[in-house]
PDB file of C-alpha atoms and ligand atoms in Angstrom:
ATOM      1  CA  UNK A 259       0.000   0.000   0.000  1.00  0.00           C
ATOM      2  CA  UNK A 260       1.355   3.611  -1.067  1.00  0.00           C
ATOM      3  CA  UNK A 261       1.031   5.401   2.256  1.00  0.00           C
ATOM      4  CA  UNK A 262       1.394   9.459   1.219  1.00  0.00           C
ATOM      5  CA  UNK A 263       2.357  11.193   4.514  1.00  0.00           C
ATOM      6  CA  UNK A 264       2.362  14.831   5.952  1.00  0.00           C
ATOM      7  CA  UNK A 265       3.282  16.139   9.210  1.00  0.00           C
ATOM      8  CA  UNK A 266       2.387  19.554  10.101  1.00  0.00           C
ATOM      9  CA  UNK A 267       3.537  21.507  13.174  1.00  0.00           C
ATOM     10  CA  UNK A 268       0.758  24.012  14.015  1.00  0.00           C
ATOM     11  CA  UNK A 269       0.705  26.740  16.931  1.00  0.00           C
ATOM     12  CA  UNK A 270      -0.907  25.750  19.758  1.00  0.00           C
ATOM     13  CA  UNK A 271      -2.881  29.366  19.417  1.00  0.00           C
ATOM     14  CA  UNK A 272      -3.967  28.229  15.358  1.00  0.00           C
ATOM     15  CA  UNK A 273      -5.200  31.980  14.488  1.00  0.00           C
ATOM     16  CA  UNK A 274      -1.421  32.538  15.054  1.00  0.00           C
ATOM     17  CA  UNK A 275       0.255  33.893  11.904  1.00  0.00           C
ATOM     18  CA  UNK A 276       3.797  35.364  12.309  1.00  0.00           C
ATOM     19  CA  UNK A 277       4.758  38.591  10.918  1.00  0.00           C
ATOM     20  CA  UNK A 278       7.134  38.227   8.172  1.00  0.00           C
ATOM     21  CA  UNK A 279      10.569  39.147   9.694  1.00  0.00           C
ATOM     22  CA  UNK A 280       9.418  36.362  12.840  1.00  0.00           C
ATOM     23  CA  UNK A 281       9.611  33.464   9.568  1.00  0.00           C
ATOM     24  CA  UNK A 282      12.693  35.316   8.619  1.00  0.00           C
ATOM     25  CA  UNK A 283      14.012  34.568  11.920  1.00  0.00           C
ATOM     26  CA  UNK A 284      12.355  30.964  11.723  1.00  0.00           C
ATOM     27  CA  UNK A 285      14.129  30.690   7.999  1.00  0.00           C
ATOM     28  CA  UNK A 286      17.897  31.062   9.731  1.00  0.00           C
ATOM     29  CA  UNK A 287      17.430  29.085  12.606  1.00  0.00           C
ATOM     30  CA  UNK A 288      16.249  26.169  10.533  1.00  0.00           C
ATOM     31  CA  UNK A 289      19.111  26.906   8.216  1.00  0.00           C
ATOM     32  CA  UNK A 290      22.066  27.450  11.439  1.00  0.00           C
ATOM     33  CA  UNK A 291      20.464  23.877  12.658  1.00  0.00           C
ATOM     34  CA  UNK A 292      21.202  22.037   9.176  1.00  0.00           C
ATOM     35  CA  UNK A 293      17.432  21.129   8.558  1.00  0.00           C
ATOM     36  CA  UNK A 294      17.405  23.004   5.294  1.00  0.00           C
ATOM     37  CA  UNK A 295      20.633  23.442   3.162  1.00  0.00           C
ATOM     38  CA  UNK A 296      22.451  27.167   3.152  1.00  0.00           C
ATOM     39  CA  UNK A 297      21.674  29.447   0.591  1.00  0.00           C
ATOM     40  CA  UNK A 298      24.908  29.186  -1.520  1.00  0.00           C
ATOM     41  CA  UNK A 299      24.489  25.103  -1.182  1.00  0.00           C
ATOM     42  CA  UNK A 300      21.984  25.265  -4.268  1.00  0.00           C
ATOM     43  CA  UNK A 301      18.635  23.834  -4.116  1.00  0.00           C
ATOM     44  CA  UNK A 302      17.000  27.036  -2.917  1.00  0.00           C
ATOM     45  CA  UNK A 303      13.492  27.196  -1.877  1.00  0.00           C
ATOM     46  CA  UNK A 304      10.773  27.899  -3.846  1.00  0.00           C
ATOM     47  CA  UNK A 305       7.380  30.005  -3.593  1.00  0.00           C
ATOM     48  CA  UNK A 306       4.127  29.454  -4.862  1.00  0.00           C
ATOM     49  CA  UNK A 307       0.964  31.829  -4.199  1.00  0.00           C
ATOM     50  CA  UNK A 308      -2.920  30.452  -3.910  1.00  0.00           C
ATOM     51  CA  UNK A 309      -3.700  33.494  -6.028  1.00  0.00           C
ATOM     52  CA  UNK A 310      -1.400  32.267  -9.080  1.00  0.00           C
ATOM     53  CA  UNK A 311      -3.674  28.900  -8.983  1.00  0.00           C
ATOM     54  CA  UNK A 312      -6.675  30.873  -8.783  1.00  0.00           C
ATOM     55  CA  UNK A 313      -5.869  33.281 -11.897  1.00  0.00           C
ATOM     56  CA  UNK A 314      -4.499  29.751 -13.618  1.00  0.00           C
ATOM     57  CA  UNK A 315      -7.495  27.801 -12.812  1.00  0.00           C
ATOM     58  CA  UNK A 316     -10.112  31.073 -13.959  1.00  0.00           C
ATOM     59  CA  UNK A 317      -7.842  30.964 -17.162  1.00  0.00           C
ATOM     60  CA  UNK A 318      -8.291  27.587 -17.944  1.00  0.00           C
ATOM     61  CA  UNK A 319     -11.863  27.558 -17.227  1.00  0.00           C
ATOM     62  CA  UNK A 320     -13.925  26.319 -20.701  1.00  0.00           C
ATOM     63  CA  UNK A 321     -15.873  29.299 -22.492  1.00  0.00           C
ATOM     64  CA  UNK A 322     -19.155  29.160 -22.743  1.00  0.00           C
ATOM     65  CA  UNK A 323     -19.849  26.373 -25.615  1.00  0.00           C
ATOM     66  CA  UNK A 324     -20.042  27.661 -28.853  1.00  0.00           C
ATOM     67  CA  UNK A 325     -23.121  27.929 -31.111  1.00  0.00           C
ATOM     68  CA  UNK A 326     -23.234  25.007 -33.199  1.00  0.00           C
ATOM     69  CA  UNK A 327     -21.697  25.094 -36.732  1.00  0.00           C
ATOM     70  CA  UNK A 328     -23.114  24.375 -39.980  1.00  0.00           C
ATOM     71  CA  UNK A 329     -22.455  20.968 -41.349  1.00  0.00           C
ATOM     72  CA  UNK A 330     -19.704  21.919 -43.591  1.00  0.00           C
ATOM     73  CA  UNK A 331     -17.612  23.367 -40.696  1.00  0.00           C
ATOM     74  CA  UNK A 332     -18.275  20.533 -38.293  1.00  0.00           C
ATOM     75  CA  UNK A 333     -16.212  17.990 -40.871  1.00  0.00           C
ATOM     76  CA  UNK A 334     -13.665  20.346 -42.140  1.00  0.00           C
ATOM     77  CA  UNK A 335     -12.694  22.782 -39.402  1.00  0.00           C
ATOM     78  CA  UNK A 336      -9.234  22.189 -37.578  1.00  0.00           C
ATOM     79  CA  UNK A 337      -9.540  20.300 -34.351  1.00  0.00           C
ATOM     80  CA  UNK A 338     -10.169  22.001 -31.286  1.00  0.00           C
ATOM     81  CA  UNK A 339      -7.070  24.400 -29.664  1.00  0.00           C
ATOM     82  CA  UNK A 340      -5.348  22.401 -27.044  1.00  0.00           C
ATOM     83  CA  UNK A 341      -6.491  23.341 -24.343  1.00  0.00           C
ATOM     84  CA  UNK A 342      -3.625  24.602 -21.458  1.00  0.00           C
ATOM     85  CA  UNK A 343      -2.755  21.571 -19.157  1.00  0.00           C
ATOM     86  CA  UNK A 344      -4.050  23.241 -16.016  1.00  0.00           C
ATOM     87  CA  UNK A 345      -1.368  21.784 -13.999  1.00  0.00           C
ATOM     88  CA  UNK A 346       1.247  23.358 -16.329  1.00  0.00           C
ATOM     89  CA  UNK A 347       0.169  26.662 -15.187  1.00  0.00           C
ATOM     90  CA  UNK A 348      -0.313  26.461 -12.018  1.00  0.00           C
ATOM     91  CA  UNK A 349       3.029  24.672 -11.074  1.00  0.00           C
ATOM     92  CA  UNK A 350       4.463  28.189 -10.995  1.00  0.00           C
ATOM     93  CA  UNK A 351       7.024  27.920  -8.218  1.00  0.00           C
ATOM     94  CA  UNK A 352       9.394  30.749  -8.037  1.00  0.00           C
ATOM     95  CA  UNK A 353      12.774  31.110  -6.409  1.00  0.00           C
ATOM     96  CA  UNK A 354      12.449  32.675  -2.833  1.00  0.00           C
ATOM     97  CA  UNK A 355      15.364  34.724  -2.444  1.00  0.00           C
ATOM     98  CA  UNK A 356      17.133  34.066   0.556  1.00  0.00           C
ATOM     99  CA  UNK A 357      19.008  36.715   2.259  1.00  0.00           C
ATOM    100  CA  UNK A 358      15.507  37.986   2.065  1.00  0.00           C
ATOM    101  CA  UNK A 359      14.364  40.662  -0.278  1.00  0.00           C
ATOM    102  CA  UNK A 360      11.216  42.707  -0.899  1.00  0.00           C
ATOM    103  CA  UNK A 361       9.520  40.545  -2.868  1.00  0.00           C
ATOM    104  CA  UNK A 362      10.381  37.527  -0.526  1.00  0.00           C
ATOM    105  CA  UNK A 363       9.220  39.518   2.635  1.00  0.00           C
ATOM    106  CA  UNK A 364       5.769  40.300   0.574  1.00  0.00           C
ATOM    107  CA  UNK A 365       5.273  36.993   0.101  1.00  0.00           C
ATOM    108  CA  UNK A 366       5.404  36.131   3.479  1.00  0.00           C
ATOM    109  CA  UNK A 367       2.815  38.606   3.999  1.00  0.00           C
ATOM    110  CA  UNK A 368       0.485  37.519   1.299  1.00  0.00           C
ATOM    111  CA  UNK A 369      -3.026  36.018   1.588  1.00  0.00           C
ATOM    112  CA  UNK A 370      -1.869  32.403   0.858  1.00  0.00           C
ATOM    113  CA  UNK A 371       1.859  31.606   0.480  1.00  0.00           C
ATOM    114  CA  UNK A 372       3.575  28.432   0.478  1.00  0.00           C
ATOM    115  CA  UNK A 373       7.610  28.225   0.611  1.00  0.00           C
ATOM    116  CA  UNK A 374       9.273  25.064  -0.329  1.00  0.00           C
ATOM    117  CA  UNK A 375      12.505  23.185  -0.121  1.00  0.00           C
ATOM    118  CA  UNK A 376      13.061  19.947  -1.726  1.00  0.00           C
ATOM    119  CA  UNK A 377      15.205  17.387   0.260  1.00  0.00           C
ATOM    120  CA  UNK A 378      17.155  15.208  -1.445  1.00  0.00           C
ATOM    121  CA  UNK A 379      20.396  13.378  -0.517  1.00  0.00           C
ATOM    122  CA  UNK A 380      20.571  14.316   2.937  1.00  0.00           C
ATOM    123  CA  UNK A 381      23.084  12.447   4.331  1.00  0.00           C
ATOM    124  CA  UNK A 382      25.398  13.701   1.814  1.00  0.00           C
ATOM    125  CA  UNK A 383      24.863  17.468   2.267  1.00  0.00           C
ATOM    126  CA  UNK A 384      25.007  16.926   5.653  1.00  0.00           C
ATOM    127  CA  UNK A 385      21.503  17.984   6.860  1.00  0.00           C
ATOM    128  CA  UNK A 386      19.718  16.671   9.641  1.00  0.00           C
ATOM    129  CA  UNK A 387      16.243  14.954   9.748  1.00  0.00           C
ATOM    130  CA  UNK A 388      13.438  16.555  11.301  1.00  0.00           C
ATOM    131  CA  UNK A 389      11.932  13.477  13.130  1.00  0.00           C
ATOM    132  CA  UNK A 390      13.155  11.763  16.456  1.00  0.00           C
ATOM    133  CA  UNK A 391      14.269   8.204  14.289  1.00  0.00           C
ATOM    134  CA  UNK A 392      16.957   8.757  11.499  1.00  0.00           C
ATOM    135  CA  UNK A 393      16.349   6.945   8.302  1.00  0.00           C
ATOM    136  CA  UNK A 394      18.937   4.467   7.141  1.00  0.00           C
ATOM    137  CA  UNK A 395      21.570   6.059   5.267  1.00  0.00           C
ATOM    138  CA  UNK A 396      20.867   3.105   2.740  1.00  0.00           C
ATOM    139  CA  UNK A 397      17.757   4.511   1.937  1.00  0.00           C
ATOM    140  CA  UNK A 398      17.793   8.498   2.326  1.00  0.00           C
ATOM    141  CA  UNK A 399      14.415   9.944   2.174  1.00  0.00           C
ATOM    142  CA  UNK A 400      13.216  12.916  -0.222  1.00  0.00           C
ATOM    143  CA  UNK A 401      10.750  15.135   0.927  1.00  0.00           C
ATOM    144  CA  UNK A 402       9.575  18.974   1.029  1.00  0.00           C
ATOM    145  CA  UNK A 403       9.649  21.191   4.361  1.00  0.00           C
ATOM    146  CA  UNK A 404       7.004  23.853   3.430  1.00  0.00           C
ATOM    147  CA  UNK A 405       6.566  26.959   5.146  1.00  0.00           C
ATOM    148  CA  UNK A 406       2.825  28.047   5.177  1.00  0.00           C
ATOM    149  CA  UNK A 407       1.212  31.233   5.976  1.00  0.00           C
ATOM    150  CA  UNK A 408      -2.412  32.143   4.726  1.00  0.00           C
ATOM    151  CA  UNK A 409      -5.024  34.980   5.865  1.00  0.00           C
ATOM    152  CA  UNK A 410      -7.690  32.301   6.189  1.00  0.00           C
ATOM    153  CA  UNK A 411      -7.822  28.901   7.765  1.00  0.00           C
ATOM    154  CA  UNK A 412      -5.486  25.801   5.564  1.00  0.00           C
ATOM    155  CA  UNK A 413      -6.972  22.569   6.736  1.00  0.00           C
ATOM    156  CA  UNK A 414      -6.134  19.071   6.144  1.00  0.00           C
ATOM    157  CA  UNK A 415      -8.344  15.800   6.601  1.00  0.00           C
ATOM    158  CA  UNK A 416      -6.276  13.935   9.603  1.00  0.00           C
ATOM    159  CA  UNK A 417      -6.769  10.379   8.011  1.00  0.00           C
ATOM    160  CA  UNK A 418      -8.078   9.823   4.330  1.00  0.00           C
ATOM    161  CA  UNK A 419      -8.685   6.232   4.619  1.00  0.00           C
ATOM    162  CA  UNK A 420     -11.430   6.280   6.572  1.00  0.00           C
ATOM    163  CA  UNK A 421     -11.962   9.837   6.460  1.00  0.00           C
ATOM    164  CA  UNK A 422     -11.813  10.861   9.696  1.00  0.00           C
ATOM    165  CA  UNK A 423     -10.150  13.851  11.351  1.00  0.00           C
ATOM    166  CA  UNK A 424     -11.717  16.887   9.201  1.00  0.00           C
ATOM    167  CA  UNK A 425     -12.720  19.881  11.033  1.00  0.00           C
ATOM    168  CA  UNK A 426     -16.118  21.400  11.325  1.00  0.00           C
ATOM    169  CA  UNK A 427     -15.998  24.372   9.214  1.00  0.00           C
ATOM    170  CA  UNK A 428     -19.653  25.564  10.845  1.00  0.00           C
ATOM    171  CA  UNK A 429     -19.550  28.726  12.691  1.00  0.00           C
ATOM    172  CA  UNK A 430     -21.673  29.128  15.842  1.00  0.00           C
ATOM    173  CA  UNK A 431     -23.961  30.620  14.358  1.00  0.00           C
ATOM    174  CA  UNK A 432     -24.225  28.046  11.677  1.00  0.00           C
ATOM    175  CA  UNK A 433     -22.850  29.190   8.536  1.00  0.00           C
ATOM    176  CA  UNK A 434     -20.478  27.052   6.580  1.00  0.00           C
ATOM    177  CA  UNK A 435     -17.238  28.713   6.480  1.00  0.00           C
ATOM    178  CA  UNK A 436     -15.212  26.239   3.774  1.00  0.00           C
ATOM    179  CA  UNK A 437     -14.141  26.782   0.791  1.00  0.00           C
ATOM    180  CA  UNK A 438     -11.882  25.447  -1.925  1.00  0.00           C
ATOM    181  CA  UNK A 439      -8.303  26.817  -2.442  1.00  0.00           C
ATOM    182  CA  UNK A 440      -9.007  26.594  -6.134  1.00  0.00           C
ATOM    183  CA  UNK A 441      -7.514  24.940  -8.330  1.00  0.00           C
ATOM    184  CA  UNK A 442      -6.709  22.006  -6.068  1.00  0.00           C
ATOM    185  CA  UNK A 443      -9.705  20.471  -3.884  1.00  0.00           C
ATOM    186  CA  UNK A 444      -7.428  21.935  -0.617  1.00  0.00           C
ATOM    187  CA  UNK A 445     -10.071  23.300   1.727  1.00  0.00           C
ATOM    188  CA  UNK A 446      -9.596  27.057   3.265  1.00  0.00           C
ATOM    189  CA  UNK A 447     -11.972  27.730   5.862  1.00  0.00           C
ATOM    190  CA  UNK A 448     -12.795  31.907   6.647  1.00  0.00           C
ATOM    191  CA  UNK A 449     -11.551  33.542   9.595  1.00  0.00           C
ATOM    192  CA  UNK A 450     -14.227  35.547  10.189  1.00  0.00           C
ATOM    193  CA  UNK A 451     -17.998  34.591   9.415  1.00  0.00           C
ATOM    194  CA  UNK A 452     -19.791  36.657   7.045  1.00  0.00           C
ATOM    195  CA  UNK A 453     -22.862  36.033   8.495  1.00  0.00           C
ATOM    196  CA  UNK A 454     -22.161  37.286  11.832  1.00  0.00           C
ATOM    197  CA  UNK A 455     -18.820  38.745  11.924  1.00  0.00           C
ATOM    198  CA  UNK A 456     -17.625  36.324  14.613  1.00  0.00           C
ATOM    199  CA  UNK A 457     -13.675  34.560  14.343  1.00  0.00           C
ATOM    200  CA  UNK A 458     -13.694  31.027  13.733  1.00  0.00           C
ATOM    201  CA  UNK A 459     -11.794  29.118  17.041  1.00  0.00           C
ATOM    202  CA  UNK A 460     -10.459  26.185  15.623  1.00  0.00           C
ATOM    203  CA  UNK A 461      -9.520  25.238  19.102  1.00  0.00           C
ATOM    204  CA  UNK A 462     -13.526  24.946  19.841  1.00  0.00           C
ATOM    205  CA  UNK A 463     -13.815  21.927  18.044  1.00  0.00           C
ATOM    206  CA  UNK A 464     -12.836  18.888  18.696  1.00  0.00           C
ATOM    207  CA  UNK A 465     -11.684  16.219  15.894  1.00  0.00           C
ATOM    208  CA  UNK A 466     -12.132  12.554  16.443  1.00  0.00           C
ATOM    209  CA  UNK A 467      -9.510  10.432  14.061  1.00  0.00           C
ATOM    210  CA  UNK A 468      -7.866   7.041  13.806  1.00  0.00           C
ATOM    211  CA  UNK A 469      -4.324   7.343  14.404  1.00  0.00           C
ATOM    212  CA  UNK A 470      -2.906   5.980  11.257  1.00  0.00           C
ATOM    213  CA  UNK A 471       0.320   4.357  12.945  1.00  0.00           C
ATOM    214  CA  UNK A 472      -1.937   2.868  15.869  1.00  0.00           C
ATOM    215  CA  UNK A 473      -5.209   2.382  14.306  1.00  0.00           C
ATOM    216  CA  UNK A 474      -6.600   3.864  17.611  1.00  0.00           C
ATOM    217  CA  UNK A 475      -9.440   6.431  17.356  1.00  0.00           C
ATOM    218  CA  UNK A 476      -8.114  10.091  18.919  1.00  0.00           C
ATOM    219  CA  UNK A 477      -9.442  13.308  19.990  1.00  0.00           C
ATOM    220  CA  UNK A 478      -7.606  16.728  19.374  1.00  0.00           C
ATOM    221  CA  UNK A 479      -8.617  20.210  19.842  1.00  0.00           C
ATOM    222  CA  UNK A 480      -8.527  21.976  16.421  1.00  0.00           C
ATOM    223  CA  UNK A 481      -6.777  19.061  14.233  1.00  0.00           C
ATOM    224  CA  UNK A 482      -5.251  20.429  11.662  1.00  0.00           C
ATOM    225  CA  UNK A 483      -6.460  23.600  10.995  1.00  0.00           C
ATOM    226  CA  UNK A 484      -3.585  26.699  10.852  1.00  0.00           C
ATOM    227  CA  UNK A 485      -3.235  30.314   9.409  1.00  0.00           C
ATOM    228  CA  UNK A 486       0.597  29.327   9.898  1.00  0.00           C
ATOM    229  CA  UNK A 487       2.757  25.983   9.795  1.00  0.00           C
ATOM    230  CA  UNK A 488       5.552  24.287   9.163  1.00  0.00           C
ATOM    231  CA  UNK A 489       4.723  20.966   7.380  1.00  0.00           C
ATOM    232  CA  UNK A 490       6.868  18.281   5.972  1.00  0.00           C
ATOM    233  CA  UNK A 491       5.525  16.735   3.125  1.00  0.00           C
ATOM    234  CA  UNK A 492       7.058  13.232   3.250  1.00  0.00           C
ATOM    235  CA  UNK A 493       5.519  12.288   0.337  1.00  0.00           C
ATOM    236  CA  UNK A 494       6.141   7.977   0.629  1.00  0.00           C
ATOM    237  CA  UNK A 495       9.512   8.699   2.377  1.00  0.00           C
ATOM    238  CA  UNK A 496       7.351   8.143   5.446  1.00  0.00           C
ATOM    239  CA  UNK A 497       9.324   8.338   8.667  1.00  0.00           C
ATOM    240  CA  UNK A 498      11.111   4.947   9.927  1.00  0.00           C
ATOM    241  CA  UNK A 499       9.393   4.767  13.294  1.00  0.00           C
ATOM    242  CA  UNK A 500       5.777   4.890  11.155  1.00  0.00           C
ATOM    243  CA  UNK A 501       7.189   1.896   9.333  1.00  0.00           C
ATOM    244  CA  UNK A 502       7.918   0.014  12.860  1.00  0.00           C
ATOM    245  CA  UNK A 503       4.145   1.075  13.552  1.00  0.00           C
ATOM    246  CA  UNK A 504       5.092   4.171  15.903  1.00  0.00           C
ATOM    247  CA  UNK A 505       4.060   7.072  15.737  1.00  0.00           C
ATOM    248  CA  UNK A 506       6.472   9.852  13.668  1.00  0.00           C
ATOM    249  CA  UNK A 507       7.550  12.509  16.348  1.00  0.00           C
ATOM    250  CA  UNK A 508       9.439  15.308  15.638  1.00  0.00           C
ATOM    251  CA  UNK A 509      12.919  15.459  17.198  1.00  0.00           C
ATOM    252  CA  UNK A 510      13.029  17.537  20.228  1.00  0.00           C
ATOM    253  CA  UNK A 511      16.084  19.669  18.620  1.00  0.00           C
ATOM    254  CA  UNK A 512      13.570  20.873  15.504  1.00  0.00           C
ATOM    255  CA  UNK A 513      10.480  21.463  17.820  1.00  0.00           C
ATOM    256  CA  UNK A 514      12.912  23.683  19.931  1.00  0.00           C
ATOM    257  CA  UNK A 515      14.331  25.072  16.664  1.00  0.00           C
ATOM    258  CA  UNK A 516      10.875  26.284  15.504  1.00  0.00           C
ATOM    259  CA  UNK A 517       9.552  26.829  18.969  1.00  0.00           C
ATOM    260  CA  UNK A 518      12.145  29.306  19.786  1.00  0.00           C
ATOM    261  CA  UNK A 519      12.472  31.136  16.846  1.00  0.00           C
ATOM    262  CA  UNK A 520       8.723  31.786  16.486  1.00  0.00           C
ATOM    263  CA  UNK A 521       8.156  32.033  20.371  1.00  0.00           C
ATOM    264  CA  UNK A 522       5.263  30.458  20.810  1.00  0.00           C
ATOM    265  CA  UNK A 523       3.823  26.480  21.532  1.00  0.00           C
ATOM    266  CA  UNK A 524       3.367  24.091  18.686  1.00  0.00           C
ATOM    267  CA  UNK A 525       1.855  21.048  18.413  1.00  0.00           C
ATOM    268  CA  UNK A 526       2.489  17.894  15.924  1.00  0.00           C
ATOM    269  CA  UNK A 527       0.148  16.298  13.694  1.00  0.00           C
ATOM    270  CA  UNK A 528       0.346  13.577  10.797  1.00  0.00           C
ATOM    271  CA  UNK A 529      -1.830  13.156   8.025  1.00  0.00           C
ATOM    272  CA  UNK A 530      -2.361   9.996   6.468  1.00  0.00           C
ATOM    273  CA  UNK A 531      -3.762   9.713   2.673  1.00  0.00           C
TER     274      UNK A 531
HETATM  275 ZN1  LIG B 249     -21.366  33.196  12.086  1.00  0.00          ZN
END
């Protein structure tokens, strides 16, 4: 079975969104502690906004459908213009300069931002791994540590395969406060209700899941639900102690790291899909 994993480290507070010289700060002291590579080291990080999808995906959208043509025009007309593959467009990542510069800081600030590194060969560059068991130097994982910062509410579904662990995106006073992060099905829930101007508390709701590494069913205040995190997207490098049927736990050096930098409690999540 292809297990897809992603662990996200959320503040305890989840309306918390740093300002963007705090992720600065965040940015170096994952860089002094080795768990991304220096800037001159190559394989800089990358930035992608939700609004870029969004202008793709309204680009791409079909026009209305066209009267229909005579006979004539129907055999002999040139086939249909390709249409844009959709994931072509919006799989605009774009270099985030690090020392930081305007336009990196503005990102930081925008509505939705997501900053990437890929990890690859980790052993070799001499980077260390973010979760408590190391991986065999046989078989080094790949995978991305994203940076995320968004206006709204990101959430994530805790455990796909039985679909358990989504949050309640209902406000008290009942409205639905979901939507989708277009072009991809990700879900954004509103901060504030439109309906009656109240903030949503993430923390409010509690989220029933199965663990996926202990099959047990769980409670959590707020699963995964964050204006701010730092996620690593494991992709099927899932970590060793997941494959010995433990759960994956973050090493106490990169909770520090990120604790520290940010000042403020986080708390550790997995999703399984
Ligand atoms: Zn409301």
């Amino acid at each position: 079975m292809g297990v897809y994993y992603t662990h996200y480290l959320i503040p305890l507070d989840n309306s918390f969104r740093p300002e963007p010289e705090r992720i600065a700060a965040l940015i170096d002291a994952l860089t002094g502690a080795r768990f991304i590579p220096r800037p001159q080291a190559g394989g800089g990080p990358t930035y992608f906004l939700d609004d870029w999808g969004r202008e793709a995906a309204e680009r791409s959208t079909p026009a209305a459908p066209e009267p229909p043509k005579p006979w004539w025009k129907r055999i002999f007309a040139s086939s249909a213009p390709a249409r844009t593959n959709l994931l072509d467009l919006v799989n605009i990542h774009r270099p985030f300069a690090i020392p930081l510069t305007e336009e990196s800081l503005a990102a930081l600030a925008d509505r939705a931002v997501t900053v990437g590194w890929t990890i690859e060969y980790l052993f070799a560059k001499g980077l260390a791994y973010p979760f408590e068991q190391s991986p065999s130097r046989d078989d080094p994982p790949n995978y991305r540590l994203l940076i995320e910062a968004s206006e709204d509410f990101r959430t994530e579904t805790i455990d796909h395969y039985d679909e358990t662990g989504a949050i309640d995106p209902h406000c008290r006073c009942g409205e639905d406060l979901s939507y989708m992060r277009a072009p991809f099905e990700d879900l954004a829930i509103r901060r504030l209700c439109p309906s009656c101007g109240a903030s949503f508390e993430p923390r409010e709701k509690l989220v029933t899941f199965t663990n996926g590494a202990t099959g047990e069913s769980e409670v959590i205040h707020g699963g995964i639900c964050y204006r701010f995190a730092v996620v690593v997207d494991c992709g099927k490098s899932v970590p060793p102690a997941i494959e010995d049927g433990k759960e994956g736990k973050l090493s106490r050096r990169f909770l520090d790291t990120c604790s520290e930098a940010l000042g403020v409690e986080l708390y550790e999540l997995g999703s399984y899909s």
